[in-house]
PDB file of C-alpha atoms in Angstrom:
ATOM      1  CA  UNK A   1     -19.970  60.140 -15.454  1.00 49.00           C
ATOM      2  CA  UNK A   2     -23.470  60.038 -13.982  1.00 64.00           C
ATOM      3  CA  UNK A   3     -23.529  63.663 -12.929  1.00 73.00           C
ATOM      4  CA  UNK A   4     -22.482  65.128 -16.264  1.00 87.00           C
ATOM      5  CA  UNK A   5     -25.110  63.049 -18.071  1.00 91.00           C
ATOM      6  CA  UNK A   6     -27.737  64.462 -15.727  1.00 90.00           C
ATOM      7  CA  UNK A   7     -26.372  67.936 -16.288  1.00 92.00           C
ATOM      8  CA  UNK A   8     -26.677  67.402 -20.013  1.00 94.00           C
ATOM      9  CA  UNK A   9     -30.258  66.216 -19.630  1.00 93.00           C
ATOM     10  CA  UNK A  10     -31.004  69.254 -17.505  1.00 93.00           C
ATOM     11  CA  UNK A  11     -29.448  71.629 -20.026  1.00 94.00           C
ATOM     12  CA  UNK A  12     -31.333  69.991 -22.889  1.00 95.00           C
ATOM     13  CA  UNK A  13     -34.649  70.128 -21.068  1.00 95.00           C
ATOM     14  CA  UNK A  14     -34.152  73.759 -20.259  1.00 95.00           C
ATOM     15  CA  UNK A  15     -33.174  74.562 -23.819  1.00 96.00           C
ATOM     16  CA  UNK A  16     -36.240  72.770 -25.149  1.00 95.00           C
ATOM     17  CA  UNK A  17     -38.532  74.702 -22.799  1.00 97.00           C
ATOM     18  CA  UNK A  18     -37.256  77.941 -24.264  1.00 97.00           C
ATOM     19  CA  UNK A  19     -36.803  76.870 -27.878  1.00 97.00           C
ATOM     20  CA  UNK A  20     -40.324  75.461 -27.996  1.00 96.00           C
ATOM     21  CA  UNK A  21     -41.716  78.629 -26.505  1.00 97.00           C
ATOM     22  CA  UNK A  22     -43.125  77.123 -23.312  1.00 97.00           C
ATOM     23  CA  UNK A  23     -41.083  79.628 -21.291  1.00 98.00           C
ATOM     24  CA  UNK A  24     -39.729  83.114 -21.851  1.00 96.00           C
ATOM     25  CA  UNK A  25     -37.348  85.662 -20.332  1.00 94.00           C
ATOM     26  CA  UNK A  26     -39.470  86.079 -17.195  1.00 94.00           C
ATOM     27  CA  UNK A  27     -38.408  82.601 -16.054  1.00 96.00           C
ATOM     28  CA  UNK A  28     -34.763  83.726 -16.178  1.00 94.00           C
ATOM     29  CA  UNK A  29     -35.757  86.769 -14.131  1.00 93.00           C
ATOM     30  CA  UNK A  30     -37.135  84.460 -11.461  1.00 94.00           C
ATOM     31  CA  UNK A  31     -33.928  82.431 -11.469  1.00 94.00           C
ATOM     32  CA  UNK A  32     -31.955  85.622 -10.942  1.00 92.00           C
ATOM     33  CA  UNK A  33     -33.936  86.216  -7.767  1.00 92.00           C
ATOM     34  CA  UNK A  34     -32.935  82.848  -6.351  1.00 92.00           C
ATOM     35  CA  UNK A  35     -29.982  82.850  -3.987  1.00 89.00           C
ATOM     36  CA  UNK A  36     -28.706  81.277  -0.778  1.00 88.00           C
ATOM     37  CA  UNK A  37     -31.354  83.082   1.235  1.00 85.00           C
ATOM     38  CA  UNK A  38     -34.120  81.754  -1.060  1.00 88.00           C
ATOM     39  CA  UNK A  39     -32.603  78.623  -2.605  1.00 91.00           C
ATOM     40  CA  UNK A  40     -35.895  77.133  -3.814  1.00 94.00           C
ATOM     41  CA  UNK A  41     -37.583  80.338  -4.869  1.00 96.00           C
ATOM     42  CA  UNK A  42     -38.286  79.330  -8.468  1.00 97.00           C
ATOM     43  CA  UNK A  43     -39.742  75.975  -7.568  1.00 97.00           C
ATOM     44  CA  UNK A  44     -41.875  77.585  -4.859  1.00 96.00           C
ATOM     45  CA  UNK A  45     -43.280  80.147  -7.266  1.00 97.00           C
ATOM     46  CA  UNK A  46     -43.912  77.517  -9.930  1.00 98.00           C
ATOM     47  CA  UNK A  47     -45.724  75.382  -7.355  1.00 97.00           C
ATOM     48  CA  UNK A  48     -47.897  78.358  -6.426  1.00 97.00           C
ATOM     49  CA  UNK A  49     -48.602  78.913 -10.091  1.00 97.00           C
ATOM     50  CA  UNK A  50     -49.789  75.369 -10.701  1.00 97.00           C
ATOM     51  CA  UNK A  51     -51.935  75.469  -7.589  1.00 97.00           C
ATOM     52  CA  UNK A  52     -53.657  78.639  -8.783  1.00 94.00           C
ATOM     53  CA  UNK A  53     -53.797  77.680 -12.437  1.00 96.00           C
ATOM     54  CA  UNK A  54     -55.289  74.245 -11.756  1.00 97.00           C
ATOM     55  CA  UNK A  55     -58.068  75.917  -9.802  1.00 96.00           C
ATOM     56  CA  UNK A  56     -58.607  78.424 -12.607  1.00 96.00           C
ATOM     57  CA  UNK A  57     -58.680  75.715 -15.276  1.00 98.00           C
ATOM     58  CA  UNK A  58     -61.326  73.855 -13.251  1.00 98.00           C
ATOM     59  CA  UNK A  59     -63.366  77.054 -12.888  1.00 97.00           C
ATOM     60  CA  UNK A  60     -63.058  77.739 -16.616  1.00 98.00           C
ATOM     61  CA  UNK A  61     -64.262  74.204 -17.291  1.00 97.00           C
ATOM     62  CA  UNK A  62     -67.340  74.900 -15.179  1.00 97.00           C
ATOM     63  CA  UNK A  63     -67.956  78.277 -16.763  1.00 96.00           C
ATOM     64  CA  UNK A  64     -67.651  76.868 -20.269  1.00 96.00           C
ATOM     65  CA  UNK A  65     -70.169  74.138 -19.546  1.00 94.00           C
ATOM     66  CA  UNK A  66     -72.665  76.500 -17.981  1.00 93.00           C
ATOM     67  CA  UNK A  67     -75.838  77.034 -19.944  1.00 91.00           C
ATOM     68  CA  UNK A  68     -76.378  79.809 -20.914  1.00 93.00           C
ATOM     69  CA  UNK A  69     -72.690  80.661 -21.063  1.00 94.00           C
ATOM     70  CA  UNK A  70     -71.596  83.866 -19.354  1.00 95.00           C
ATOM     71  CA  UNK A  71     -68.808  85.067 -21.638  1.00 96.00           C
ATOM     72  CA  UNK A  72     -67.992  87.962 -19.319  1.00 94.00           C
ATOM     73  CA  UNK A  73     -67.211  85.682 -16.373  1.00 94.00           C
ATOM     74  CA  UNK A  74     -65.408  83.260 -18.628  1.00 96.00           C
ATOM     75  CA  UNK A  75     -63.216  86.037 -19.971  1.00 95.00           C
ATOM     76  CA  UNK A  76     -62.418  87.253 -16.456  1.00 92.00           C
ATOM     77  CA  UNK A  77     -61.200  83.768 -15.501  1.00 94.00           C
ATOM     78  CA  UNK A  78     -59.035  83.430 -18.611  1.00 96.00           C
ATOM     79  CA  UNK A  79     -57.629  86.898 -17.889  1.00 92.00           C
ATOM     80  CA  UNK A  80     -56.594  85.770 -14.411  1.00 90.00           C
ATOM     81  CA  UNK A  81     -54.987  82.647 -15.841  1.00 95.00           C
ATOM     82  CA  UNK A  82     -53.071  84.668 -18.386  1.00 94.00           C
ATOM     83  CA  UNK A  83     -51.794  87.075 -15.746  1.00 91.00           C
ATOM     84  CA  UNK A  84     -50.673  84.204 -13.571  1.00 92.00           C
ATOM     85  CA  UNK A  85     -48.876  82.603 -16.512  1.00 95.00           C
ATOM     86  CA  UNK A  86     -47.060  85.828 -17.296  1.00 93.00           C
ATOM     87  CA  UNK A  87     -45.646  85.965 -13.780  1.00 93.00           C
ATOM     88  CA  UNK A  88     -43.651  82.789 -14.326  1.00 96.00           C
ATOM     89  CA  UNK A  89     -42.911  83.345 -17.997  1.00 96.00           C
ATOM     90  CA  UNK A  90     -45.268  80.648 -19.295  1.00 97.00           C
ATOM     91  CA  UNK A  91     -45.224  82.179 -22.763  1.00 97.00           C
ATOM     92  CA  UNK A  92     -47.211  79.607 -24.689  1.00 98.00           C
ATOM     93  CA  UNK A  93     -49.957  79.580 -22.064  1.00 98.00           C
ATOM     94  CA  UNK A  94     -50.134  83.346 -22.290  1.00 97.00           C
ATOM     95  CA  UNK A  95     -50.517  83.199 -26.067  1.00 97.00           C
ATOM     96  CA  UNK A  96     -53.168  80.491 -25.842  1.00 98.00           C
ATOM     97  CA  UNK A  97     -55.077  82.535 -23.248  1.00 98.00           C
ATOM     98  CA  UNK A  98     -54.929  85.631 -25.464  1.00 97.00           C
ATOM     99  CA  UNK A  99     -56.524  83.709 -28.332  1.00 98.00           C
ATOM    100  CA  UNK A 100     -59.099  82.286 -25.936  1.00 98.00           C
ATOM    101  CA  UNK A 101     -60.010  85.787 -24.732  1.00 97.00           C
ATOM    102  CA  UNK A 102     -60.472  86.950 -28.315  1.00 97.00           C
ATOM    103  CA  UNK A 103     -63.023  84.201 -28.868  1.00 98.00           C
ATOM    104  CA  UNK A 104     -64.746  85.104 -25.594  1.00 97.00           C
ATOM    105  CA  UNK A 105     -65.043  88.674 -26.745  1.00 96.00           C
ATOM    106  CA  UNK A 106     -66.610  87.536 -30.000  1.00 97.00           C
ATOM    107  CA  UNK A 107     -68.803  85.060 -28.119  1.00 96.00           C
ATOM    108  CA  UNK A 108     -67.528  82.403 -30.484  1.00 96.00           C
ATOM    109  CA  UNK A 109     -68.455  79.105 -28.857  1.00 96.00           C
ATOM    110  CA  UNK A 110     -66.517  76.824 -31.185  1.00 96.00           C
ATOM    111  CA  UNK A 111     -63.431  78.991 -30.872  1.00 97.00           C
ATOM    112  CA  UNK A 112     -63.700  79.026 -27.084  1.00 97.00           C
ATOM    113  CA  UNK A 113     -63.947  75.270 -26.856  1.00 97.00           C
ATOM    114  CA  UNK A 114     -60.981  74.787 -29.181  1.00 97.00           C
ATOM    115  CA  UNK A 115     -58.848  77.344 -27.349  1.00 98.00           C
ATOM    116  CA  UNK A 116     -59.661  75.804 -24.026  1.00 98.00           C
ATOM    117  CA  UNK A 117     -58.452  72.414 -25.225  1.00 98.00           C
ATOM    118  CA  UNK A 118     -55.177  74.048 -26.238  1.00 98.00           C
ATOM    119  CA  UNK A 119     -54.838  75.802 -22.895  1.00 98.00           C
ATOM    120  CA  UNK A 120     -55.451  72.564 -20.990  1.00 98.00           C
ATOM    121  CA  UNK A 121     -52.938  70.721 -23.139  1.00 98.00           C
ATOM    122  CA  UNK A 122     -50.229  73.323 -22.636  1.00 98.00           C
ATOM    123  CA  UNK A 123     -50.972  73.421 -18.923  1.00 98.00           C
ATOM    124  CA  UNK A 124     -50.346  69.657 -18.630  1.00 98.00           C
ATOM    125  CA  UNK A 125     -47.306  69.724 -20.871  1.00 97.00           C
ATOM    126  CA  UNK A 126     -45.721  72.570 -18.984  1.00 98.00           C
ATOM    127  CA  UNK A 127     -46.421  70.981 -15.641  1.00 97.00           C
ATOM    128  CA  UNK A 128     -44.786  67.712 -16.708  1.00 97.00           C
ATOM    129  CA  UNK A 129     -41.754  69.408 -18.199  1.00 96.00           C
ATOM    130  CA  UNK A 130     -41.237  71.594 -15.144  1.00 97.00           C
ATOM    131  CA  UNK A 131     -41.705  68.696 -12.728  1.00 97.00           C
ATOM    132  CA  UNK A 132     -39.002  66.903 -14.687  1.00 95.00           C
ATOM    133  CA  UNK A 133     -36.845  69.989 -14.635  1.00 96.00           C
ATOM    134  CA  UNK A 134     -36.985  70.438 -10.875  1.00 96.00           C
ATOM    135  CA  UNK A 135     -36.467  66.731 -10.289  1.00 95.00           C
ATOM    136  CA  UNK A 136     -33.319  66.822 -12.410  1.00 94.00           C
ATOM    137  CA  UNK A 137     -32.180  69.952 -10.629  1.00 93.00           C
ATOM    138  CA  UNK A 138     -32.489  68.211  -7.290  1.00 91.00           C
ATOM    139  CA  UNK A 139     -30.564  65.185  -8.563  1.00 90.00           C
ATOM    140  CA  UNK A 140     -27.806  67.237 -10.081  1.00 88.00           C
ATOM    141  CA  UNK A 141     -27.512  69.135  -6.820  1.00 77.00           C
ATOM    142  CA  UNK A 142     -25.221  71.923  -5.665  1.00 64.00           C
ATOM    143  CA  UNK A 143     -22.565  71.263  -8.332  1.00 57.00           C
ATOM    144  CA  UNK A 144     -25.046  72.347 -10.974  1.00 50.00           C
ATOM    145  CA  UNK A 145     -25.845  75.623  -9.266  1.00 53.00           C
ATOM    146  CA  UNK A 146     -22.399  76.913 -10.098  1.00 52.00           C
ATOM    147  CA  UNK A 147     -22.910  76.355 -13.797  1.00 52.00           C
ATOM    148  CA  UNK A 148     -26.635  77.041 -14.026  1.00 53.00           C
ATOM    149  CA  UNK A 149     -26.211  80.740 -14.495  1.00 52.00           C
ATOM    150  CA  UNK A 150     -24.951  80.031 -18.008  1.00 49.00           C
ATOM    151  CA  UNK A 151     -27.818  80.696 -20.390  1.00 48.00           C
TER     152      UNK A 151
ATOM    153  CA  UNK B   1     -48.379 111.102  13.104  1.00 45.00           C
ATOM    154  CA  UNK B   2     -45.321 109.623  11.400  1.00 43.00           C
ATOM    155  CA  UNK B   3     -41.930 111.105  12.238  1.00 42.00           C
ATOM    156  CA  UNK B   4     -39.610 112.299   9.453  1.00 46.00           C
ATOM    157  CA  UNK B   5     -37.677 109.465   7.879  1.00 44.00           C
ATOM    158  CA  UNK B   6     -33.889 109.291   7.815  1.00 38.00           C
ATOM    159  CA  UNK B   7     -31.684 109.313   4.700  1.00 39.00           C
ATOM    160  CA  UNK B   8     -33.306 107.487   1.822  1.00 42.00           C
ATOM    161  CA  UNK B   9     -30.791 104.712   1.422  1.00 45.00           C
ATOM    162  CA  UNK B  10     -32.527 101.637   0.091  1.00 57.00           C
ATOM    163  CA  UNK B  11     -33.511  99.334   2.890  1.00 58.00           C
ATOM    164  CA  UNK B  12     -32.660 101.795   5.634  1.00 56.00           C
ATOM    165  CA  UNK B  13     -35.326 104.087   6.967  1.00 52.00           C
ATOM    166  CA  UNK B  14     -35.049 106.073  10.171  1.00 54.00           C
ATOM    167  CA  UNK B  15     -32.040 104.967  12.230  1.00 54.00           C
ATOM    168  CA  UNK B  16     -32.790 101.319  12.986  1.00 61.00           C
ATOM    169  CA  UNK B  17     -36.046 100.564  11.134  1.00 74.00           C
ATOM    170  CA  UNK B  18     -35.962  98.964   7.710  1.00 82.00           C
ATOM    171  CA  UNK B  19     -38.302 100.466   5.170  1.00 91.00           C
ATOM    172  CA  UNK B  20     -41.641  98.716   5.374  1.00 95.00           C
ATOM    173  CA  UNK B  21     -43.550  98.075   2.180  1.00 96.00           C
ATOM    174  CA  UNK B  22     -47.104  96.798   2.072  1.00 97.00           C
ATOM    175  CA  UNK B  23     -47.725  94.728  -1.066  1.00 98.00           C
ATOM    176  CA  UNK B  24     -51.317  94.089  -2.109  1.00 98.00           C
ATOM    177  CA  UNK B  25     -52.159  91.472  -4.758  1.00 95.00           C
ATOM    178  CA  UNK B  26     -54.823  88.805  -5.056  1.00 92.00           C
ATOM    179  CA  UNK B  27     -52.453  86.475  -6.946  1.00 91.00           C
ATOM    180  CA  UNK B  28     -50.297  84.312  -4.686  1.00 93.00           C
ATOM    181  CA  UNK B  29     -47.717  83.980  -7.468  1.00 94.00           C
ATOM    182  CA  UNK B  30     -47.397  87.735  -7.837  1.00 94.00           C
ATOM    183  CA  UNK B  31     -47.233  88.232  -4.075  1.00 96.00           C
ATOM    184  CA  UNK B  32     -44.325  85.785  -3.875  1.00 95.00           C
ATOM    185  CA  UNK B  33     -42.482  87.515  -6.695  1.00 94.00           C
ATOM    186  CA  UNK B  34     -43.001  91.086  -5.503  1.00 95.00           C
ATOM    187  CA  UNK B  35     -42.082  90.113  -1.937  1.00 95.00           C
ATOM    188  CA  UNK B  36     -38.862  88.497  -3.131  1.00 94.00           C
ATOM    189  CA  UNK B  37     -38.011  91.507  -5.275  1.00 93.00           C
ATOM    190  CA  UNK B  38     -38.569  93.895  -2.397  1.00 93.00           C
ATOM    191  CA  UNK B  39     -36.800  91.754   0.192  1.00 91.00           C
ATOM    192  CA  UNK B  40     -33.725  91.440  -2.010  1.00 87.00           C
ATOM    193  CA  UNK B  41     -33.525  95.235  -1.728  1.00 87.00           C
ATOM    194  CA  UNK B  42     -33.617  94.740   2.034  1.00 87.00           C
ATOM    195  CA  UNK B  43     -37.083  96.147   2.598  1.00 92.00           C
ATOM    196  CA  UNK B  44     -39.339  94.707   5.216  1.00 94.00           C
ATOM    197  CA  UNK B  45     -42.408  93.411   3.318  1.00 96.00           C
ATOM    198  CA  UNK B  46     -45.919  92.560   4.384  1.00 97.00           C
ATOM    199  CA  UNK B  47     -48.188  91.005   1.766  1.00 97.00           C
ATOM    200  CA  UNK B  48     -51.981  90.922   1.784  1.00 98.00           C
ATOM    201  CA  UNK B  49     -54.407  89.591  -0.778  1.00 96.00           C
ATOM    202  CA  UNK B  50     -57.018  92.360  -0.818  1.00 97.00           C
ATOM    203  CA  UNK B  51     -57.587  96.094  -0.484  1.00 97.00           C
ATOM    204  CA  UNK B  52     -59.787  95.423   2.520  1.00 98.00           C
ATOM    205  CA  UNK B  53     -56.980  93.612   4.357  1.00 97.00           C
ATOM    206  CA  UNK B  54     -54.567  96.359   3.350  1.00 98.00           C
ATOM    207  CA  UNK B  55     -56.768  98.973   5.017  1.00 97.00           C
ATOM    208  CA  UNK B  56     -57.138  96.844   8.136  1.00 97.00           C
ATOM    209  CA  UNK B  57     -53.392  96.542   8.397  1.00 97.00           C
ATOM    210  CA  UNK B  58     -52.863 100.240   7.776  1.00 97.00           C
ATOM    211  CA  UNK B  59     -55.263 100.977  10.604  1.00 95.00           C
ATOM    212  CA  UNK B  60     -53.135  98.920  12.987  1.00 94.00           C
ATOM    213  CA  UNK B  61     -49.633  99.508  11.676  1.00 85.00           C
ATOM    214  CA  UNK B  62     -48.690 103.152  11.235  1.00 72.00           C
ATOM    215  CA  UNK B  63     -45.158 102.557   9.979  1.00 88.00           C
ATOM    216  CA  UNK B  64     -45.712 101.725   6.335  1.00 95.00           C
ATOM    217  CA  UNK B  65     -43.347 103.603   4.008  1.00 95.00           C
ATOM    218  CA  UNK B  66     -44.955 102.550   0.759  1.00 96.00           C
ATOM    219  CA  UNK B  67     -47.940 100.679  -0.595  1.00 97.00           C
ATOM    220  CA  UNK B  68     -47.555  98.722  -3.795  1.00 97.00           C
ATOM    221  CA  UNK B  69     -50.792  97.332  -5.147  1.00 98.00           C
ATOM    222  CA  UNK B  70     -52.127  95.396  -8.086  1.00 96.00           C
ATOM    223  CA  UNK B  71     -54.685  97.316 -10.108  1.00 95.00           C
ATOM    224  CA  UNK B  72     -57.168  94.628 -10.923  1.00 90.00           C
ATOM    225  CA  UNK B  73     -58.448  92.810  -7.845  1.00 90.00           C
ATOM    226  CA  UNK B  74     -61.923  91.528  -7.072  1.00 85.00           C
ATOM    227  CA  UNK B  75     -64.008  93.530  -4.562  1.00 89.00           C
ATOM    228  CA  UNK B  76     -61.678  96.520  -4.349  1.00 96.00           C
ATOM    229  CA  UNK B  77     -59.382  97.579  -7.172  1.00 95.00           C
ATOM    230  CA  UNK B  78     -55.976  99.136  -6.603  1.00 97.00           C
ATOM    231  CA  UNK B  79     -57.437 102.389  -7.862  1.00 97.00           C
ATOM    232  CA  UNK B  80     -60.151 102.310  -5.218  1.00 98.00           C
ATOM    233  CA  UNK B  81     -57.560 101.563  -2.561  1.00 98.00           C
ATOM    234  CA  UNK B  82     -55.462 104.466  -3.830  1.00 98.00           C
ATOM    235  CA  UNK B  83     -58.412 106.831  -3.547  1.00 98.00           C
ATOM    236  CA  UNK B  84     -59.208 105.767   0.006  1.00 98.00           C
ATOM    237  CA  UNK B  85     -55.578 106.182   1.065  1.00 97.00           C
ATOM    238  CA  UNK B  86     -55.281 109.630  -0.526  1.00 97.00           C
ATOM    239  CA  UNK B  87     -58.539 110.772   1.037  1.00 97.00           C
ATOM    240  CA  UNK B  88     -57.439 109.718   4.510  1.00 95.00           C
ATOM    241  CA  UNK B  89     -55.689 112.287   6.660  1.00 94.00           C
ATOM    242  CA  UNK B  90     -53.671 109.568   8.416  1.00 93.00           C
ATOM    243  CA  UNK B  91     -52.645 107.697   5.304  1.00 95.00           C
ATOM    244  CA  UNK B  92     -52.395 110.227   2.495  1.00 95.00           C
ATOM    245  CA  UNK B  93     -48.645 110.794   2.950  1.00 95.00           C
ATOM    246  CA  UNK B  94     -47.860 107.164   2.121  1.00 96.00           C
ATOM    247  CA  UNK B  95     -46.735 106.813  -1.504  1.00 96.00           C
ATOM    248  CA  UNK B  96     -48.849 104.349  -3.480  1.00 97.00           C
ATOM    249  CA  UNK B  97     -47.559 102.467  -6.500  1.00 97.00           C
ATOM    250  CA  UNK B  98     -49.918 100.634  -8.844  1.00 97.00           C
ATOM    251  CA  UNK B  99     -49.012  97.473 -10.776  1.00 96.00           C
ATOM    252  CA  UNK B 100     -50.868  96.133 -13.759  1.00 94.00           C
ATOM    253  CA  UNK B 101     -50.332  93.523 -16.435  1.00 89.00           C
ATOM    254  CA  UNK B 102     -52.095  95.778 -18.947  1.00 88.00           C
ATOM    255  CA  UNK B 103     -50.726  98.923 -20.521  1.00 91.00           C
ATOM    256  CA  UNK B 104     -53.854 101.080 -20.621  1.00 93.00           C
ATOM    257  CA  UNK B 105     -52.962 104.786 -20.895  1.00 94.00           C
ATOM    258  CA  UNK B 106     -56.322 105.976 -19.508  1.00 94.00           C
ATOM    259  CA  UNK B 107     -55.885 103.755 -16.507  1.00 94.00           C
ATOM    260  CA  UNK B 108     -52.334 104.926 -15.921  1.00 95.00           C
ATOM    261  CA  UNK B 109     -53.322 108.590 -16.192  1.00 96.00           C
ATOM    262  CA  UNK B 110     -56.279 108.180 -13.885  1.00 96.00           C
ATOM    263  CA  UNK B 111     -54.089 106.599 -11.224  1.00 97.00           C
ATOM    264  CA  UNK B 112     -51.389 109.229 -11.523  1.00 96.00           C
ATOM    265  CA  UNK B 113     -54.001 111.982 -11.336  1.00 97.00           C
ATOM    266  CA  UNK B 114     -55.403 110.418  -8.204  1.00 97.00           C
ATOM    267  CA  UNK B 115     -51.968 110.690  -6.631  1.00 97.00           C
ATOM    268  CA  UNK B 116     -50.230 107.411  -7.427  1.00 97.00           C
ATOM    269  CA  UNK B 117     -46.492 107.694  -7.133  1.00 95.00           C
ATOM    270  CA  UNK B 118     -45.769 105.410 -10.048  1.00 96.00           C
ATOM    271  CA  UNK B 119     -47.324 102.802 -12.271  1.00 95.00           C
ATOM    272  CA  UNK B 120     -45.474  99.558 -12.980  1.00 95.00           C
ATOM    273  CA  UNK B 121     -46.205  97.084 -15.737  1.00 94.00           C
ATOM    274  CA  UNK B 122     -46.141  93.446 -14.774  1.00 92.00           C
ATOM    275  CA  UNK B 123     -44.086  91.369 -14.698  1.00 90.00           C
ATOM    276  CA  UNK B 124     -42.230  93.657 -12.322  1.00 91.00           C
ATOM    277  CA  UNK B 125     -38.437  93.729 -12.699  1.00 88.00           C
ATOM    278  CA  UNK B 126     -35.661  94.462 -10.230  1.00 88.00           C
ATOM    279  CA  UNK B 127     -34.985  97.716 -12.108  1.00 89.00           C
ATOM    280  CA  UNK B 128     -38.570  98.817 -11.374  1.00 91.00           C
ATOM    281  CA  UNK B 129     -38.045  98.205  -7.683  1.00 90.00           C
ATOM    282  CA  UNK B 130     -34.728 100.056  -7.755  1.00 87.00           C
ATOM    283  CA  UNK B 131     -36.535 103.031  -9.247  1.00 88.00           C
ATOM    284  CA  UNK B 132     -38.943 103.118  -6.307  1.00 88.00           C
ATOM    285  CA  UNK B 133     -36.146 103.455  -3.788  1.00 81.00           C
ATOM    286  CA  UNK B 134     -36.175 107.229  -3.945  1.00 75.00           C
ATOM    287  CA  UNK B 135     -39.915 107.462  -3.560  1.00 76.00           C
ATOM    288  CA  UNK B 136     -40.199 105.926  -0.127  1.00 76.00           C
ATOM    289  CA  UNK B 137     -41.308 108.214   2.685  1.00 68.00           C
TER     290      UNK B 137
END
């Protein structure tokens, strides 16, 4: 049946997000806050996150290319990105940002460039996976909401 | 000056007015989350993105039962906002709670010494909000 195949896809995608460490417990916390009064809360928050994080990634790109590089400003931007990621439970992004900040502190140019590539990659990956996730959620519809609370 | 509040049931302030919390955070994501957390406890919530806007609002709106603010914000930190509130004769009675994503003992102590009601580590959980219930004026 169409709907149960979609539900399976949805469950698998969600499982992969957690198993692969893209998301952590905080994401569940956000889901717990969703209810009939705020039925799209998680998607709204995730949308806000990607709006902010895309801006931050662009600013980091500029800061990294600046000559001479201001590691203090760069670090402040990565800090903001990390904080934002932690609010939605984007665990891998948080880890990547932590490593990035360590290189900033050491003023290690090579390390910063490498970390930034990782951060950008995870940012894209996460965005794609979550877009997929919310699309599936919409398709599966209200029937899914009854079973979604199962972790 | 503010009148005495009624029984401190969560969500219910004096007689008919829901408890009003002012949430201050420069991150739109965090504002959305803290607002949702507070509203699910039936508080009335106003969110602003800076200490400056918080003070403007406080100047206009006397019925704020609690301020909850992020520590690290550009231009004015939560600590600076806390100090201004505690030094103001009109505002000093309002409990101020600080939020931060970093667990820095010096920072926490400094805020508590300055009169902060509580210090919450981000990400903030429903249990943290429940704990604040008894601290509202």
